[in-house]
PDB file of C-alpha atoms in Angstrom:
ATOM      1  CA  MET Q 884       0.000   0.000   0.000  1.00  0.00           C
ATOM      2  CA  LYS Q 885       1.469   3.330  -1.049  1.00  0.00           C
ATOM      3  CA  PRO Q 886       1.780   6.066   1.611  1.00  0.00           C
ATOM      4  CA  THR Q 887      -0.735   8.821   1.255  1.00  0.00           C
ATOM      5  CA  PHE Q 888       0.260  12.460   0.785  1.00  0.00           C
ATOM      6  CA  ASN Q 889      -0.821  13.311   4.363  1.00  0.00           C
ATOM      7  CA  ARG Q 890       1.396  10.530   5.737  1.00  0.00           C
ATOM      8  CA  ILE Q 891       4.401  12.010   3.906  1.00  0.00           C
ATOM      9  CA  LEU Q 892       3.708  15.431   5.418  1.00  0.00           C
ATOM     10  CA  GLN Q 893       3.573  13.893   8.893  1.00  0.00           C
ATOM     11  CA  VAL Q 894       7.011  12.262   8.449  1.00  0.00           C
ATOM     12  CA  ILE Q 895       8.539  15.550   7.244  1.00  0.00           C
ATOM     13  CA  ALA Q 896       7.042  17.433  10.198  1.00  0.00           C
ATOM     14  CA  LEU Q 897       8.432  14.893  12.689  1.00  0.00           C
ATOM     15  CA  PHE Q 898      11.909  15.157  11.082  1.00  0.00           C
ATOM     16  CA  LEU Q 899      11.893  18.940  11.327  1.00  0.00           C
ATOM     17  CA  LEU Q 900      10.714  18.780  14.920  1.00  0.00           C
ATOM     18  CA  PHE Q 901      13.566  16.532  16.057  1.00  0.00           C
ATOM     19  CA  ALA Q 902      16.200  18.275  13.879  1.00  0.00           C
ATOM     20  CA  ALA Q 903      15.398  21.798  15.120  1.00  0.00           C
ATOM     21  CA  PRO Q 904      17.225  21.552  18.501  1.00  0.00           C
ATOM     22  CA  PHE Q 905      20.398  20.285  16.787  1.00  0.00           C
ATOM     23  CA  SER Q 906      20.212  23.132  14.249  1.00  0.00           C
ATOM     24  CA  LEU Q 907      19.735  25.735  16.968  1.00  0.00           C
ATOM     25  CA  PHE Q 908      22.656  24.288  18.917  1.00  0.00           C
ATOM     26  CA  ALA Q 909      24.922  24.494  15.864  1.00  0.00           C
ATOM     27  CA  GLN Q 910      23.900  28.072  15.220  1.00  0.00           C
ATOM     28  CA  ASN Q 911      24.653  29.140  18.822  1.00  0.00           C
ATOM     29  CA  PRO Q 912      28.389  28.560  19.465  1.00  0.00           C
ATOM     30  CA  ALA Q 913      29.956  28.593  22.891  1.00  0.00           C
ATOM     31  CA  VAL Q 914      31.060  31.865  24.494  1.00  0.00           C
ATOM     32  CA  GLU Q 915      33.763  31.796  27.151  1.00  0.00           C
ATOM     33  CA  VAL Q 916      35.775  34.369  29.064  1.00  0.00           C
ATOM     34  CA  ILE Q 917      39.345  33.149  29.610  1.00  0.00           C
ATOM     35  CA  THR Q 918      41.538  34.723  32.282  1.00  0.00           C
ATOM     36  CA  LEU Q 919      45.190  34.772  31.264  1.00  0.00           C
ATOM     37  CA  LYS Q 920      47.907  34.053  33.836  1.00  0.00           C
ATOM     38  CA  TYR Q 921      51.119  35.520  32.434  1.00  0.00           C
ATOM     39  CA  ARG Q 922      50.335  37.146  29.081  1.00  0.00           C
ATOM     40  CA  THR Q 923      48.041  39.931  27.985  1.00  0.00           C
ATOM     41  CA  ALA Q 924      45.229  39.663  25.475  1.00  0.00           C
ATOM     42  CA  GLU Q 925      47.170  41.893  23.064  1.00  0.00           C
ATOM     43  CA  GLN Q 926      50.064  39.414  23.114  1.00  0.00           C
ATOM     44  CA  VAL Q 927      48.112  36.191  22.514  1.00  0.00           C
ATOM     45  CA  MET Q 928      45.382  37.316  20.102  1.00  0.00           C
ATOM     46  CA  PRO Q 929      47.688  37.677  17.055  1.00  0.00           C
ATOM     47  CA  LEU Q 930      48.782  34.054  17.623  1.00  0.00           C
ATOM     48  CA  LEU Q 931      45.290  32.625  18.181  1.00  0.00           C
ATOM     49  CA  ARG Q 932      43.316  34.457  15.489  1.00  0.00           C
ATOM     50  CA  PRO Q 933      44.679  32.343  12.585  1.00  0.00           C
ATOM     51  CA  LEU Q 934      43.320  29.245  14.399  1.00  0.00           C
ATOM     52  CA  LEU Q 935      39.852  30.738  14.981  1.00  0.00           C
ATOM     53  CA  ASP Q 936      36.853  29.444  12.962  1.00  0.00           C
ATOM     54  CA  LYS Q 937      35.659  31.746  10.201  1.00  0.00           C
ATOM     55  CA  THR Q 938      32.399  32.367  12.051  1.00  0.00           C
ATOM     56  CA  GLY Q 939      34.101  32.860  15.436  1.00  0.00           C
ATOM     57  CA  THR Q 940      35.047  36.109  17.151  1.00  0.00           C
ATOM     58  CA  MET Q 941      37.754  37.016  19.625  1.00  0.00           C
ATOM     59  CA  THR Q 942      38.212  40.160  21.723  1.00  0.00           C
ATOM     60  CA  GLY Q 943      40.226  40.939  24.790  1.00  0.00           C
ATOM     61  CA  LEU Q 944      41.496  43.526  27.222  1.00  0.00           C
ATOM     62  CA  GLN Q 945      44.466  43.250  29.579  1.00  0.00           C
ATOM     63  CA  ASN Q 946      44.332  39.679  30.966  1.00  0.00           C
ATOM     64  CA  GLN Q 947      40.781  38.827  29.820  1.00  0.00           C
ATOM     65  CA  LEU Q 948      40.118  37.010  26.543  1.00  0.00           C
ATOM     66  CA  VAL Q 949      36.548  36.626  25.211  1.00  0.00           C
ATOM     67  CA  VAL Q 950      36.078  33.878  22.610  1.00  0.00           C
ATOM     68  CA  ARG Q 951      32.873  33.005  20.741  1.00  0.00           C
ATOM     69  CA  THR Q 952      33.220  29.903  18.592  1.00  0.00           C
ATOM     70  CA  SER Q 953      32.237  26.259  18.354  1.00  0.00           C
ATOM     71  CA  ALA Q 954      32.972  23.953  21.255  1.00  0.00           C
ATOM     72  CA  ALA Q 955      35.504  21.938  19.228  1.00  0.00           C
ATOM     73  CA  ASN Q 956      37.360  25.042  18.066  1.00  0.00           C
ATOM     74  CA  LEU Q 957      37.326  26.459  21.603  1.00  0.00           C
ATOM     75  CA  ASN Q 958      38.932  23.276  22.896  1.00  0.00           C
ATOM     76  CA  ASP Q 959      41.702  23.532  20.261  1.00  0.00           C
ATOM     77  CA  LEU Q 960      42.337  27.175  21.144  1.00  0.00           C
ATOM     78  CA  LYS Q 961      42.697  26.302  24.831  1.00  0.00           C
ATOM     79  CA  LYS Q 962      45.316  23.666  24.034  1.00  0.00           C
ATOM     80  CA  VAL Q 963      47.404  26.186  22.104  1.00  0.00           C
ATOM     81  CA  LEU Q 964      46.860  28.843  24.768  1.00  0.00           C
ATOM     82  CA  ALA Q 965      48.213  26.488  27.448  1.00  0.00           C
ATOM     83  CA  THR Q 966      51.635  26.591  25.745  1.00  0.00           C
ATOM     84  CA  ILE Q 967      51.549  30.329  24.984  1.00  0.00           C
ATOM     85  CA  ASP Q 968      50.322  31.553  28.369  1.00  0.00           C
ATOM     86  CA  ALA Q 969      53.442  30.369  30.201  1.00  0.00           C
ATOM     87  CA  MET Q 970      55.635  32.273  32.628  1.00  0.00           C
ATOM     88  CA  PRO Q 971      57.878  34.613  30.562  1.00  0.00           C
ATOM     89  CA  ARG Q 972      61.629  34.333  30.961  1.00  0.00           C
ATOM     90  CA  GLN Q 973      63.658  37.168  32.453  1.00  0.00           C
ATOM     91  CA  LEU Q 974      66.351  38.510  30.118  1.00  0.00           C
ATOM     92  CA  LEU Q 975      69.345  40.822  30.464  1.00  0.00           C
ATOM     93  CA  ILE Q 976      70.136  42.673  27.239  1.00  0.00           C
ATOM     94  CA  THR Q 977      73.498  44.403  26.829  1.00  0.00           C
ATOM     95  CA  VAL Q 978      74.380  46.690  23.916  1.00  0.00           C
ATOM     96  CA  ARG Q 979      77.986  47.706  23.300  1.00  0.00           C
ATOM     97  CA  GLN Q 980      78.919  50.522  20.925  1.00  0.00           C
ATOM     98  CA  ASP Q 981      82.643  50.789  20.147  1.00  0.00           C
ATOM     99  CA  ALA Q 982      84.506  53.507  18.292  1.00  0.00           C
ATOM    100  CA  ALA Q 983      88.194  53.630  17.286  1.00  0.00           C
ATOM    101  CA  VAL Q 984      89.673  56.676  15.557  1.00  0.00           C
ATOM    102  CA  ASP Q 985      93.229  56.600  14.177  1.00  0.00           C
ATOM    103  CA  ARG Q 986      94.851  59.735  12.758  1.00  0.00           C
ATOM    104  CA  GLU Q 987      98.400  59.932  11.379  1.00  0.00           C
ATOM    105  CA  ARG Q 988     100.318  62.883   9.962  1.00  0.00           C
ATOM    106  CA  SER Q 989     103.629  62.671   8.125  1.00  0.00           C
ATOM    107  CA  GLU Q 990     105.545  65.776   7.044  1.00  0.00           C
ATOM    108  CA  ALA Q 991     108.783  65.791   5.050  1.00  0.00           C
ATOM    109  CA  GLN Q 992     110.651  68.994   4.277  1.00  0.00           C
ATOM    110  CA  ALA Q 993     114.040  69.887   2.811  1.00  0.00           C
ATOM    111  CA  GLY Q 994     115.750  73.258   2.752  1.00  0.00           C
ATOM    112  CA  GLY Q 995     119.114  74.911   2.268  1.00  0.00           C
ATOM    113  CA  ARG Q 996     121.256  77.539   0.630  1.00  0.00           C
ATOM    114  CA  ILE Q 997     123.177  77.114  -2.564  1.00  0.00           C
ATOM    115  CA  VAL Q 998     125.976  79.678  -2.954  1.00  0.00           C
ATOM    116  CA  THR Q 999     127.250  80.495  -6.442  1.00  0.00           C
ATOM    117  CA  GLY Q1000     129.570  83.093  -7.813  1.00  0.00           C
ATOM    118  CA  ALA Q1001     126.687  85.439  -8.587  1.00  0.00           C
ATOM    119  CA  GLY Q1002     124.889  84.974  -5.302  1.00  0.00           C
ATOM    120  CA  SER Q1003     122.884  82.367  -3.484  1.00  0.00           C
ATOM    121  CA  VAL Q1004     119.585  80.557  -3.762  1.00  0.00           C
ATOM    122  CA  VAL Q1005     117.593  79.807  -0.627  1.00  0.00           C
ATOM    123  CA  VAL Q1006     114.983  77.052  -0.542  1.00  0.00           C
ATOM    124  CA  GLY Q1007     113.058  76.475   2.670  1.00  0.00           C
ATOM    125  CA  ASP Q1008     114.996  76.979   5.895  1.00  0.00           C
ATOM    126  CA  ALA Q1009     118.604  77.946   5.185  1.00  0.00           C
ATOM    127  CA  PRO Q1010     121.496  76.836   7.376  1.00  0.00           C
ATOM    128  CA  ARG Q1011     122.935  79.363   9.764  1.00  0.00           C
ATOM    129  CA  GLY Q1012     126.073  81.319   8.937  1.00  0.00           C
ATOM    130  CA  GLY Q1013     125.241  81.840   5.287  1.00  0.00           C
ATOM    131  CA  GLU Q1014     126.984  78.644   4.265  1.00  0.00           C
ATOM    132  CA  SER Q1015     125.776  76.514   1.438  1.00  0.00           C
ATOM    133  CA  GLY Q1016     124.230  73.182   2.258  1.00  0.00           C
ATOM    134  CA  LEU Q1017     121.025  71.187   2.406  1.00  0.00           C
ATOM    135  CA  ARG Q1018     119.162  69.613   5.265  1.00  0.00           C
ATOM    136  CA  GLY Q1019     115.988  67.546   5.608  1.00  0.00           C
ATOM    137  CA  ARG Q1020     113.347  67.001   8.288  1.00  0.00           C
ATOM    138  CA  ILE Q1021     110.710  64.304   8.663  1.00  0.00           C
ATOM    139  CA  ASP Q1022     108.014  64.491  11.341  1.00  0.00           C
ATOM    140  CA  ASN Q1023     105.552  61.705  12.089  1.00  0.00           C
ATOM    141  CA  THR Q1024     102.690  62.071  14.545  1.00  0.00           C
ATOM    142  CA  ARG Q1025      99.938  59.589  15.333  1.00  0.00           C
ATOM    143  CA  ALA Q1026      96.879  59.827  17.553  1.00  0.00           C
ATOM    144  CA  LEU Q1027      94.777  56.779  18.416  1.00  0.00           C
ATOM    145  CA  SER Q1028      91.584  57.133  20.450  1.00  0.00           C
ATOM    146  CA  GLU Q1029      89.178  54.408  21.507  1.00  0.00           C
ATOM    147  CA  ASP Q1030      85.771  54.840  23.058  1.00  0.00           C
ATOM    148  CA  ARG Q1031      83.539  52.046  24.312  1.00  0.00           C
ATOM    149  CA  SER Q1032      80.011  52.519  25.617  1.00  0.00           C
ATOM    150  CA  ALA Q1033      77.806  49.753  27.078  1.00  0.00           C
ATOM    151  CA  GLN Q1034      74.256  49.766  28.437  1.00  0.00           C
ATOM    152  CA  SER Q1035      72.211  46.934  29.962  1.00  0.00           C
ATOM    153  CA  ILE Q1036      68.550  46.524  30.788  1.00  0.00           C
ATOM    154  CA  GLN Q1037      66.333  43.726  32.149  1.00  0.00           C
ATOM    155  CA  VAL Q1038      63.128  42.822  30.337  1.00  0.00           C
ATOM    156  CA  LEU Q1039      60.625  39.980  30.129  1.00  0.00           C
ATOM    157  CA  GLU Q1040      60.536  38.093  26.847  1.00  0.00           C
ATOM    158  CA  GLY Q1041      57.894  39.392  24.467  1.00  0.00           C
ATOM    159  CA  ASN Q1042      57.951  42.852  26.062  1.00  0.00           C
ATOM    160  CA  SER Q1043      59.685  45.956  24.767  1.00  0.00           C
ATOM    161  CA  ALA Q1044      62.208  47.981  26.754  1.00  0.00           C
ATOM    162  CA  TYR Q1045      63.913  51.336  26.317  1.00  0.00           C
ATOM    163  CA  ILE Q1046      66.952  52.843  27.993  1.00  0.00           C
ATOM    164  CA  GLN Q1047      68.586  56.208  27.339  1.00  0.00           C
ATOM    165  CA  PHE Q1048      71.002  58.556  29.045  1.00  0.00           C
ATOM    166  CA  GLY Q1049      72.965  61.579  27.912  1.00  0.00           C
ATOM    167  CA  GLN Q1050      73.969  65.115  28.651  1.00  0.00           C
ATOM    168  CA  SER Q1051      73.184  68.665  27.614  1.00  0.00           C
ATOM    169  CA  VAL Q1052      75.853  71.304  27.142  1.00  0.00           C
ATOM    170  CA  PRO Q1053      75.374  75.074  26.859  1.00  0.00           C
ATOM    171  CA  VAL Q1054      76.360  76.571  23.518  1.00  0.00           C
ATOM    172  CA  SER Q1055      76.873  80.301  23.065  1.00  0.00           C
ATOM    173  CA  GLN Q1056      75.106  81.713  20.025  1.00  0.00           C
ATOM    174  CA  PRO Q1057      76.109  85.301  19.070  1.00  0.00           C
ATOM    175  CA  GLN Q1058      73.219  87.451  17.910  1.00  0.00           C
ATOM    176  CA  VAL Q1059      73.610  90.799  16.181  1.00  0.00           C
ATOM    177  CA  THR Q1060      70.921  93.445  16.648  1.00  0.00           C
ATOM    178  CA  ARG Q1061      71.013  96.592  14.548  1.00  0.00           C
ATOM    179  CA  THR Q1062      69.540  99.798  15.939  1.00  0.00           C
ATOM    180  CA  MET Q1063      69.518 103.424  14.833  1.00  0.00           C
ATOM    181  CA  ILE Q1064      71.243 105.981  17.078  1.00  0.00           C
ATOM    182  CA  ASN Q1065      71.278 109.636  15.959  1.00  0.00           C
ATOM    183  CA  GLY Q1066      70.368 108.497  12.482  1.00  0.00           C
ATOM    184  CA  LYS Q1067      73.295 106.063  12.257  1.00  0.00           C
ATOM    185  CA  PRO Q1068      73.039 102.240  12.295  1.00  0.00           C
ATOM    186  CA  VAL Q1069      74.721 100.643  15.294  1.00  0.00           C
ATOM    187  CA  ASP Q1070      75.261  96.886  15.654  1.00  0.00           C
ATOM    188  CA  ARG Q1071      75.050  95.370  19.093  1.00  0.00           C
ATOM    189  CA  VAL Q1072      76.270  91.835  19.723  1.00  0.00           C
ATOM    190  CA  SER Q1073      74.714  89.727  22.449  1.00  0.00           C
ATOM    191  CA  ASN Q1074      75.300  86.077  23.359  1.00  0.00           C
ATOM    192  CA  ASN Q1075      72.320  83.758  23.681  1.00  0.00           C
ATOM    193  CA  VAL Q1076      72.792  80.399  25.371  1.00  0.00           C
ATOM    194  CA  ASP Q1077      71.286  77.323  23.742  1.00  0.00           C
ATOM    195  CA  TYR Q1078      71.560  73.685  24.849  1.00  0.00           C
ATOM    196  CA  ARG Q1079      72.605  70.727  22.698  1.00  0.00           C
ATOM    197  CA  ASP Q1080      71.714  67.172  23.722  1.00  0.00           C
ATOM    198  CA  ALA Q1081      73.761  64.016  23.182  1.00  0.00           C
ATOM    199  CA  GLN Q1082      71.824  60.819  23.915  1.00  0.00           C
ATOM    200  CA  THR Q1083      72.909  57.173  24.040  1.00  0.00           C
ATOM    201  CA  GLY Q1084      70.642  54.146  24.447  1.00  0.00           C
ATOM    202  CA  PHE Q1085      68.493  51.588  22.655  1.00  0.00           C
ATOM    203  CA  HIS Q1086      64.954  50.278  22.170  1.00  0.00           C
ATOM    204  CA  VAL Q1087      64.544  46.485  22.048  1.00  0.00           C
ATOM    205  CA  LEU Q1088      61.854  43.810  21.745  1.00  0.00           C
ATOM    206  CA  PRO Q1089      63.072  40.216  22.428  1.00  0.00           C
ATOM    207  CA  ARG Q1090      61.314  36.961  21.513  1.00  0.00           C
ATOM    208  CA  LEU Q1091      62.581  33.521  22.476  1.00  0.00           C
ATOM    209  CA  ALA Q1092      62.510  30.209  20.629  1.00  0.00           C
ATOM    210  CA  GLY Q1093      64.265  27.686  22.839  1.00  0.00           C
ATOM    211  CA  ASP Q1094      67.868  28.843  23.344  1.00  0.00           C
ATOM    212  CA  ARG Q1095      67.673  31.310  20.459  1.00  0.00           C
ATOM    213  CA  VAL Q1096      66.477  34.885  20.603  1.00  0.00           C
ATOM    214  CA  ILE Q1097      64.995  37.159  17.949  1.00  0.00           C
ATOM    215  CA  LEU Q1098      65.612  40.846  18.598  1.00  0.00           C
ATOM    216  CA  GLU Q1099      64.009  43.931  17.135  1.00  0.00           C
ATOM    217  CA  ILE Q1100      66.508  46.569  18.199  1.00  0.00           C
ATOM    218  CA  SER Q1101      67.204  50.263  17.529  1.00  0.00           C
ATOM    219  CA  PRO Q1102      70.401  51.552  19.186  1.00  0.00           C
ATOM    220  CA  GLN Q1103      71.566  55.150  19.082  1.00  0.00           C
ATOM    221  CA  ARG Q1104      74.673  57.024  20.174  1.00  0.00           C
ATOM    222  CA  ASP Q1105      75.464  60.740  20.119  1.00  0.00           C
ATOM    223  CA  THR Q1106      78.834  62.280  20.959  1.00  0.00           C
ATOM    224  CA  PHE Q1107      79.982  65.864  20.955  1.00  0.00           C
ATOM    225  CA  ALA Q1108      82.401  66.545  18.132  1.00  0.00           C
ATOM    226  CA  ALA Q1109      85.884  67.815  18.867  1.00  0.00           C
ATOM    227  CA  PRO Q1110      86.342  71.516  18.081  1.00  0.00           C
ATOM    228  CA  VAL Q1111      87.087  71.928  14.388  1.00  0.00           C
ATOM    229  CA  GLN Q1112      87.614  75.167  12.547  1.00  0.00           C
ATOM    230  CA  ASN Q1113      84.876  74.584   9.964  1.00  0.00           C
ATOM    231  CA  LEU Q1114      82.281  73.162  12.376  1.00  0.00           C
ATOM    232  CA  PRO Q1115      80.077  75.223  14.680  1.00  0.00           C
ATOM    233  CA  SER Q1116      80.481  74.926  18.417  1.00  0.00           C
ATOM    234  CA  GLY Q1117      78.347  72.167  19.959  1.00  0.00           C
ATOM    235  CA  SER Q1118      78.293  69.934  16.870  1.00  0.00           C
ATOM    236  CA  VAL Q1119      77.095  66.388  17.596  1.00  0.00           C
ATOM    237  CA  ASN Q1120      78.167  63.137  15.928  1.00  0.00           C
ATOM    238  CA  THR Q1121      75.197  60.776  15.598  1.00  0.00           C
ATOM    239  CA  GLN Q1122      75.067  57.011  15.168  1.00  0.00           C
ATOM    240  CA  ARG Q1123      71.793  55.173  14.522  1.00  0.00           C
ATOM    241  CA  ALA Q1124      70.748  51.641  13.581  1.00  0.00           C
ATOM    242  CA  ALA Q1125      67.478  49.704  13.318  1.00  0.00           C
ATOM    243  CA  THR Q1126      67.409  45.993  12.566  1.00  0.00           C
ATOM    244  CA  THR Q1127      66.136  42.530  13.483  1.00  0.00           C
ATOM    245  CA  VAL Q1128      68.721  39.893  14.396  1.00  0.00           C
ATOM    246  CA  SER Q1129      68.708  36.325  15.663  1.00  0.00           C
ATOM    247  CA  GLY Q1130      71.294  34.437  17.687  1.00  0.00           C
ATOM    248  CA  ARG Q1131      71.956  32.229  20.664  1.00  0.00           C
ATOM    249  CA  LEU Q1132      71.588  33.285  24.269  1.00  0.00           C
ATOM    250  CA  GLY Q1133      74.863  34.381  25.861  1.00  0.00           C
ATOM    251  CA  GLU Q1134      76.649  35.145  22.558  1.00  0.00           C
ATOM    252  CA  TRP Q1135      77.709  38.539  21.236  1.00  0.00           C
ATOM    253  CA  MET Q1136      76.013  39.443  17.961  1.00  0.00           C
ATOM    254  CA  GLU Q1137      77.308  42.230  15.733  1.00  0.00           C
ATOM    255  CA  ILE Q1138      74.320  44.167  14.443  1.00  0.00           C
ATOM    256  CA  GLY Q1139      76.092  46.907  12.514  1.00  0.00           C
ATOM    257  CA  GLY Q1140      79.231  48.874  11.928  1.00  0.00           C
ATOM    258  CA  VAL Q1141      80.829  51.695   9.965  1.00  0.00           C
ATOM    259  CA  ALA Q1142      84.386  51.889   8.606  1.00  0.00           C
ATOM    260  CA  GLN Q1143      85.628  55.145   7.094  1.00  0.00           C
ATOM    261  CA  SER Q1144      89.078  56.181   5.917  1.00  0.00           C
ATOM    262  CA  ALA Q1145      90.460  59.313   4.292  1.00  0.00           C
ATOM    263  CA  THR Q1146      93.819  60.452   2.941  1.00  0.00           C
ATOM    264  CA  ASN Q1147      94.969  64.005   2.244  1.00  0.00           C
ATOM    265  CA  GLN Q1148      98.326  64.706   0.640  1.00  0.00           C
ATOM    266  CA  GLN Q1149      99.966  68.012  -0.299  1.00  0.00           C
ATOM    267  CA  THR Q1150     103.246  68.425  -2.173  1.00  0.00           C
ATOM    268  CA  VAL Q1151     105.315  71.608  -2.386  1.00  0.00           C
ATOM    269  CA  ILE Q1152     108.894  72.362  -3.457  1.00  0.00           C
ATOM    270  CA  LEU Q1153     111.199  70.056  -1.486  1.00  0.00           C
ATOM    271  CA  GLY Q1154     108.401  69.072   0.869  1.00  0.00           C
ATOM    272  CA  SER Q1155     105.220  67.094   1.299  1.00  0.00           C
ATOM    273  CA  THR Q1156     102.511  66.545   3.889  1.00  0.00           C
ATOM    274  CA  ARG Q1157     100.386  63.407   4.175  1.00  0.00           C
ATOM    275  CA  GLU Q1158      97.445  62.954   6.543  1.00  0.00           C
ATOM    276  CA  THR Q1159      95.490  59.723   6.946  1.00  0.00           C
ATOM    277  CA  SER Q1160      92.551  58.977   9.207  1.00  0.00           C
ATOM    278  CA  SER Q1161      90.343  55.971   9.867  1.00  0.00           C
ATOM    279  CA  ASP Q1162      87.126  55.734  11.865  1.00  0.00           C
ATOM    280  CA  ASN Q1163      85.818  52.272  12.771  1.00  0.00           C
ATOM    281  CA  ARG Q1164      82.588  51.783  14.712  1.00  0.00           C
ATOM    282  CA  ARG Q1165      80.781  48.597  15.770  1.00  0.00           C
ATOM    283  CA  ILE Q1166      77.502  47.829  17.514  1.00  0.00           C
ATOM    284  CA  LEU Q1167      77.161  44.514  19.361  1.00  0.00           C
ATOM    285  CA  VAL Q1168      74.363  43.001  21.461  1.00  0.00           C
ATOM    286  CA  LYS Q1169      74.148  40.072  23.866  1.00  0.00           C
ATOM    287  CA  VAL Q1170      71.127  38.489  25.551  1.00  0.00           C
ATOM    288  CA  ASP Q1171      71.489  36.492  28.783  1.00  0.00           C
ATOM    289  CA  GLU Q1172      68.743  34.672  30.637  1.00  0.00           C
ATOM    290  CA  ILE Q1173      68.418  35.506  34.329  1.00  0.00           C
ATOM    291  CA  ARG Q1174      67.599  32.373  36.262  1.00  0.00           C
TER     292      ARG Q1174
END
């Protein structure tokens, strides 16, 4: 006997009745507020979001994480979070900035008097007594200066740190003011005092992977330049770097350096002057774990 049309409608109605609770359950995912122990929500959300279901949502503030997703996906997120939300390791970061400047000057000069029947010819410094003769002189001078600066700071892995120190020096700035007195311009010179800053330090963000560390680091170093005729008073030499490096804990890593050299030579009659200079700078960093 074939089922009647009404019987078919009854079967469909019973199916929809029993299937409705399961459909409503699937459309209403679980919502849970997770309290973090050692990390902040801002630190863990970038790592968890790629694992979140397409229909799920995740928000957070400070140590509270709010997740709305399916029960299965929520369970997977908790397993990953158990490894991420671990006690961070304490690190000691040391940055060393070295500078070595080598300057050498060599001067050679000859002079004398050549006496002939018609007179004499003098070149350079003549010997005393008016006698003929030649003499030579060679002078060599060398100046080597080394400067090493090191700073250290403690920081928890995954957190950024910044350290800076320096000094300010007063610099006199002459200022000329022109005024009219009895119809004539008169210049008056006054000295204004300005301050120049020289700062040394670094900004760093460390991340650990076992016994290796990944560093986002930006060191800086300013030094006051030695007085030079063509440079204004209070001139500052600056050194900057910004990079990401990776290495082992406890090992020095060179993150940058500059090597400059220059040669200046002048030649005159019976004489010459040669000046050479080299400027070598290095920036190194080391990360130690504090246990």
